[in-house]
Amino acid sequence: MAVVAQVIDLVKYYQMEEVVVPALRGVNLSFERGDFIALMGPSGSGKSTLLNILGCLDRPTSGRYILAGRDVSQLSDDELSEIRGRYLGFIFQSYNLIPQYTVVENIEVPLLYQGRLDAQTRRRCIELAHMVGLGDRLHHRPTQLSGGQQQRVAIARALVNDPEIILADEPTGNLDSKTSEEIMQLLCALNEAGRTIIMVTHENDIAAWARRVVRLRDGRVESDQRLDLAA
């Protein structure tokens, strides 16, 4: 399988007043097209920092990040924004929906920021709303939706740019067990359709939906296990 993203000797330090706090200490990982990876580890292990760097939301202190064959480690903010729009989709634990916008309008947000919103792309947003089971909620606002429905909006929004990789940060963290299972079934269906998914979770039952589990500890890779090959 083709490698769609790779981090090489990735190091990240944060300066906290006079104290330097290491978050990543030389991480090496490759991510293949169509993979479904769960990033796990205790608080402070570096998993969220790694996800932020993979999402071009943060920069490494040193090391390289290769995305779609391009070293994006030292790109400008404008270049990183372009990369995010072309290759990446984001799903957040807190949904990050705009309260004043309807379901369709929230799905449209990435296109709006990129100046790509027109009649054709709006139809795609409506199609995505139907795909995630919200065809009868197109004009509802987030306060009129359940947590699971809000996360479905977030998933549709993550797909609107047809991204190479979907990055999910605790996507079921605010959901009950039944709704969590529904969201994971949806993510699995997207993965089976060819999407690459990298997901941070602290829950073993959620990680079990993935094909591969990478465990971090103290900023280093502790283990890297392929669940589909271990079955």
CSV table of C-alpha atoms in Angstrom, one decimal, residues 63-229:
chain,number,residue,atom,x,y,z
A,63,GLY,CA,12.4,16.3,12.2
A,64,ARG,CA,10.4,15.9,9.0
A,65,TYR,CA,6.8,15.4,8.1
A,66,ILE,CA,6.1,14.1,4.6
A,67,LEU,CA,2.6,14.5,3.3
A,68,ALA,CA,1.6,13.4,-0.2
A,69,GLY,CA,5.3,13.2,-1.1
A,70,ARG,CA,6.1,16.7,0.1
A,71,ASP,CA,8.0,17.8,3.2
A,72,VAL,CA,5.6,20.2,5.0
A,73,SER,CA,7.6,20.6,8.2
A,74,GLN,CA,8.8,24.2,7.4
A,75,LEU,CA,6.1,25.5,5.1
A,76,SER,CA,4.6,29.0,5.7
A,77,ASP,CA,1.2,29.4,7.3
A,78,ASP,CA,-0.5,30.1,4.0
A,79,GLU,CA,1.1,27.0,2.5
A,80,LEU,CA,0.0,24.9,5.5
A,81,SER,CA,-3.5,26.2,5.1
A,82,GLU,CA,-3.6,25.2,1.5
A,83,ILE,CA,-2.3,21.7,2.4
A,84,ARG,CA,-5.0,21.3,5.1
A,85,GLY,CA,-7.7,22.2,2.6
A,86,ARG,CA,-6.4,19.8,-0.1
A,87,TYR,CA,-5.5,16.7,1.9
A,88,LEU,CA,-6.9,16.8,5.4
A,89,GLY,CA,-10.3,16.5,7.1
A,90,PHE,CA,-10.8,17.1,10.8
A,91,ILE,CA,-13.3,15.6,13.3
A,92,PHE,CA,-13.1,17.0,16.9
A,93,GLN,CA,-14.5,15.7,20.2
A,94,SER,CA,-16.4,19.0,20.8
A,95,TYR,CA,-17.7,19.0,17.2
A,96,ASN,CA,-16.7,22.7,16.6
A,97,LEU,CA,-19.9,23.6,14.8
A,98,ILE,CA,-21.0,27.2,14.4
A,99,PRO,CA,-24.2,27.6,16.5
A,100,GLN,CA,-25.9,30.1,14.1
A,101,TYR,CA,-25.4,27.9,11.0
A,102,THR,CA,-27.7,25.1,9.8
A,103,VAL,CA,-26.5,21.5,9.2
A,104,VAL,CA,-25.8,22.3,5.5
A,105,GLU,CA,-24.2,25.6,6.3
A,106,ASN,CA,-21.8,24.0,8.8
A,107,ILE,CA,-20.8,21.4,6.2
A,108,GLU,CA,-20.1,24.2,3.8
A,109,VAL,CA,-17.7,26.0,6.1
A,110,PRO,CA,-14.4,24.7,4.6
A,111,LEU,CA,-15.6,25.5,1.1
A,112,LEU,CA,-16.7,29.0,2.2
A,113,TYR,CA,-13.2,29.7,3.6
A,114,GLN,CA,-11.6,28.6,0.3
A,115,GLY,CA,-14.0,30.6,-1.9
A,116,ARG,CA,-15.3,27.4,-3.5
A,117,LEU,CA,-18.9,27.6,-2.5
A,118,ASP,CA,-21.3,27.5,-5.5
A,119,ALA,CA,-24.4,25.6,-6.6
A,120,GLN,CA,-22.5,22.4,-7.4
A,121,THR,CA,-20.5,22.3,-4.2
A,122,ARG,CA,-23.7,23.1,-2.2
A,123,ARG,CA,-25.4,20.1,-3.8
A,124,ARG,CA,-22.4,18.0,-2.6
A,125,CYS,CA,-22.9,19.3,0.9
A,126,ILE,CA,-26.6,18.2,0.8
A,127,GLU,CA,-25.5,14.8,-0.5
A,128,LEU,CA,-23.0,14.4,2.4
A,129,ALA,CA,-25.7,15.3,4.9
A,130,HIS,CA,-27.9,12.5,3.4
A,131,MET,CA,-24.9,10.1,3.5
A,132,VAL,CA,-24.4,10.6,7.3
A,133,GLY,CA,-28.1,10.2,7.9
A,134,LEU,CA,-29.2,13.8,8.3
A,135,GLY,CA,-31.2,14.3,5.2
A,136,ASP,CA,-34.2,15.2,7.3
A,137,ARG,CA,-32.2,17.7,9.4
A,138,LEU,CA,-30.7,20.0,6.7
A,139,HIS,CA,-32.0,23.2,8.1
A,140,HIS,CA,-31.6,22.4,11.8
A,141,ARG,CA,-29.1,24.2,13.9
A,142,PRO,CA,-26.6,22.5,16.4
A,143,THR,CA,-28.8,23.2,19.4
A,144,GLN,CA,-31.6,21.3,17.8
A,145,LEU,CA,-29.4,18.2,17.3
A,146,SER,CA,-28.2,15.4,19.6
A,147,GLY,CA,-24.5,14.9,20.3
A,148,GLY,CA,-24.4,12.0,17.8
A,149,GLN,CA,-26.1,14.1,15.1
A,150,GLN,CA,-23.7,17.0,15.7
A,151,GLN,CA,-20.8,14.6,15.3
A,152,ARG,CA,-22.3,13.4,12.0
A,153,VAL,CA,-22.4,17.0,10.8
A,154,ALA,CA,-18.7,17.2,11.7
A,155,ILE,CA,-17.9,14.0,9.8
A,156,ALA,CA,-19.7,15.3,6.7
A,157,ARG,CA,-17.8,18.6,7.0
A,158,ALA,CA,-14.6,16.7,7.2
A,159,LEU,CA,-15.4,15.0,3.9
A,160,VAL,CA,-16.5,18.0,1.9
A,161,ASN,CA,-13.0,18.6,0.4
A,162,ASP,CA,-12.6,14.9,-0.5
A,163,PRO,CA,-9.5,14.6,1.8
A,164,GLU,CA,-6.7,12.1,1.6
A,165,ILE,CA,-6.7,11.7,5.4
A,166,ILE,CA,-9.3,12.1,8.1
A,167,LEU,CA,-7.9,13.1,11.5
A,168,ALA,CA,-10.3,12.4,14.4
A,169,ASP,CA,-9.5,13.7,18.0
A,170,GLU,CA,-11.5,11.6,20.5
A,171,PRO,CA,-14.5,11.5,18.1
A,172,THR,CA,-16.7,9.6,20.6
A,173,GLY,CA,-15.5,11.3,23.7
A,174,ASN,CA,-18.7,13.2,24.4
A,175,LEU,CA,-21.1,10.4,23.3
A,176,ASP,CA,-22.9,7.5,25.0
A,177,SER,CA,-22.0,3.9,24.2
A,178,LYS,CA,-24.8,3.4,21.6
A,179,THR,CA,-24.1,6.6,19.8
A,180,SER,CA,-20.4,5.9,19.9
A,181,GLU,CA,-20.9,2.6,18.2
A,182,GLU,CA,-23.0,4.3,15.5
A,183,ILE,CA,-20.2,6.9,14.9
A,184,MET,CA,-17.6,4.2,14.7
A,185,GLN,CA,-19.6,2.2,12.2
A,186,LEU,CA,-19.8,5.3,10.1
A,187,LEU,CA,-16.0,5.8,10.3
A,188,CYS,CA,-15.4,2.2,9.5
A,189,ALA,CA,-17.6,2.5,6.4
A,190,LEU,CA,-15.6,5.5,5.3
A,191,ASN,CA,-12.4,3.5,5.9
A,192,GLU,CA,-13.7,0.5,3.9
A,193,ALA,CA,-14.5,2.9,1.1
A,194,GLY,CA,-10.8,3.8,1.0
A,195,ARG,CA,-10.4,6.7,3.4
A,196,THR,CA,-7.3,6.9,5.6
A,197,ILE,CA,-8.3,7.6,9.2
A,198,ILE,CA,-5.9,8.6,12.1
A,199,MET,CA,-7.8,8.7,15.4
A,200,VAL,CA,-6.8,9.7,18.9
A,201,THR,CA,-8.6,7.8,21.6
A,202,HIS,CA,-8.0,6.7,25.2
A,203,GLU,CA,-10.7,4.0,25.1
A,204,ASN,CA,-9.7,0.4,24.3
A,205,ASP,CA,-13.1,-0.5,22.9
A,206,ILE,CA,-13.0,2.4,20.5
A,207,ALA,CA,-9.4,1.6,19.4
A,208,ALA,CA,-10.6,-2.0,18.7
A,209,TRP,CA,-12.5,-0.6,15.7
A,210,ALA,CA,-9.1,0.4,14.1
A,211,ARG,CA,-6.9,-1.8,11.9
A,212,ARG,CA,-3.7,-0.6,13.7
A,213,VAL,CA,-3.0,0.7,17.2
A,214,VAL,CA,0.0,2.9,17.9
A,215,ARG,CA,0.7,3.5,21.6
A,216,LEU,CA,2.8,6.5,22.7
A,217,ARG,CA,4.5,7.0,26.1
A,218,ASP,CA,6.6,9.9,27.1
A,219,GLY,CA,6.8,11.2,23.6
A,220,ARG,CA,8.0,8.0,22.0
A,221,VAL,CA,6.4,5.1,20.2
A,222,GLU,CA,5.9,2.3,22.7
A,223,SER,CA,4.2,-0.2,20.4
A,224,ASP,CA,2.8,-0.4,16.9
A,225,GLN,CA,0.4,-3.3,16.3
A,226,ARG,CA,-1.7,-4.3,13.3
A,227,LEU,CA,-5.0,-5.7,14.6
A,228,ASP,CA,-6.1,-7.0,11.2
A,229,LEU,CA,-2.9,-9.0,10.9
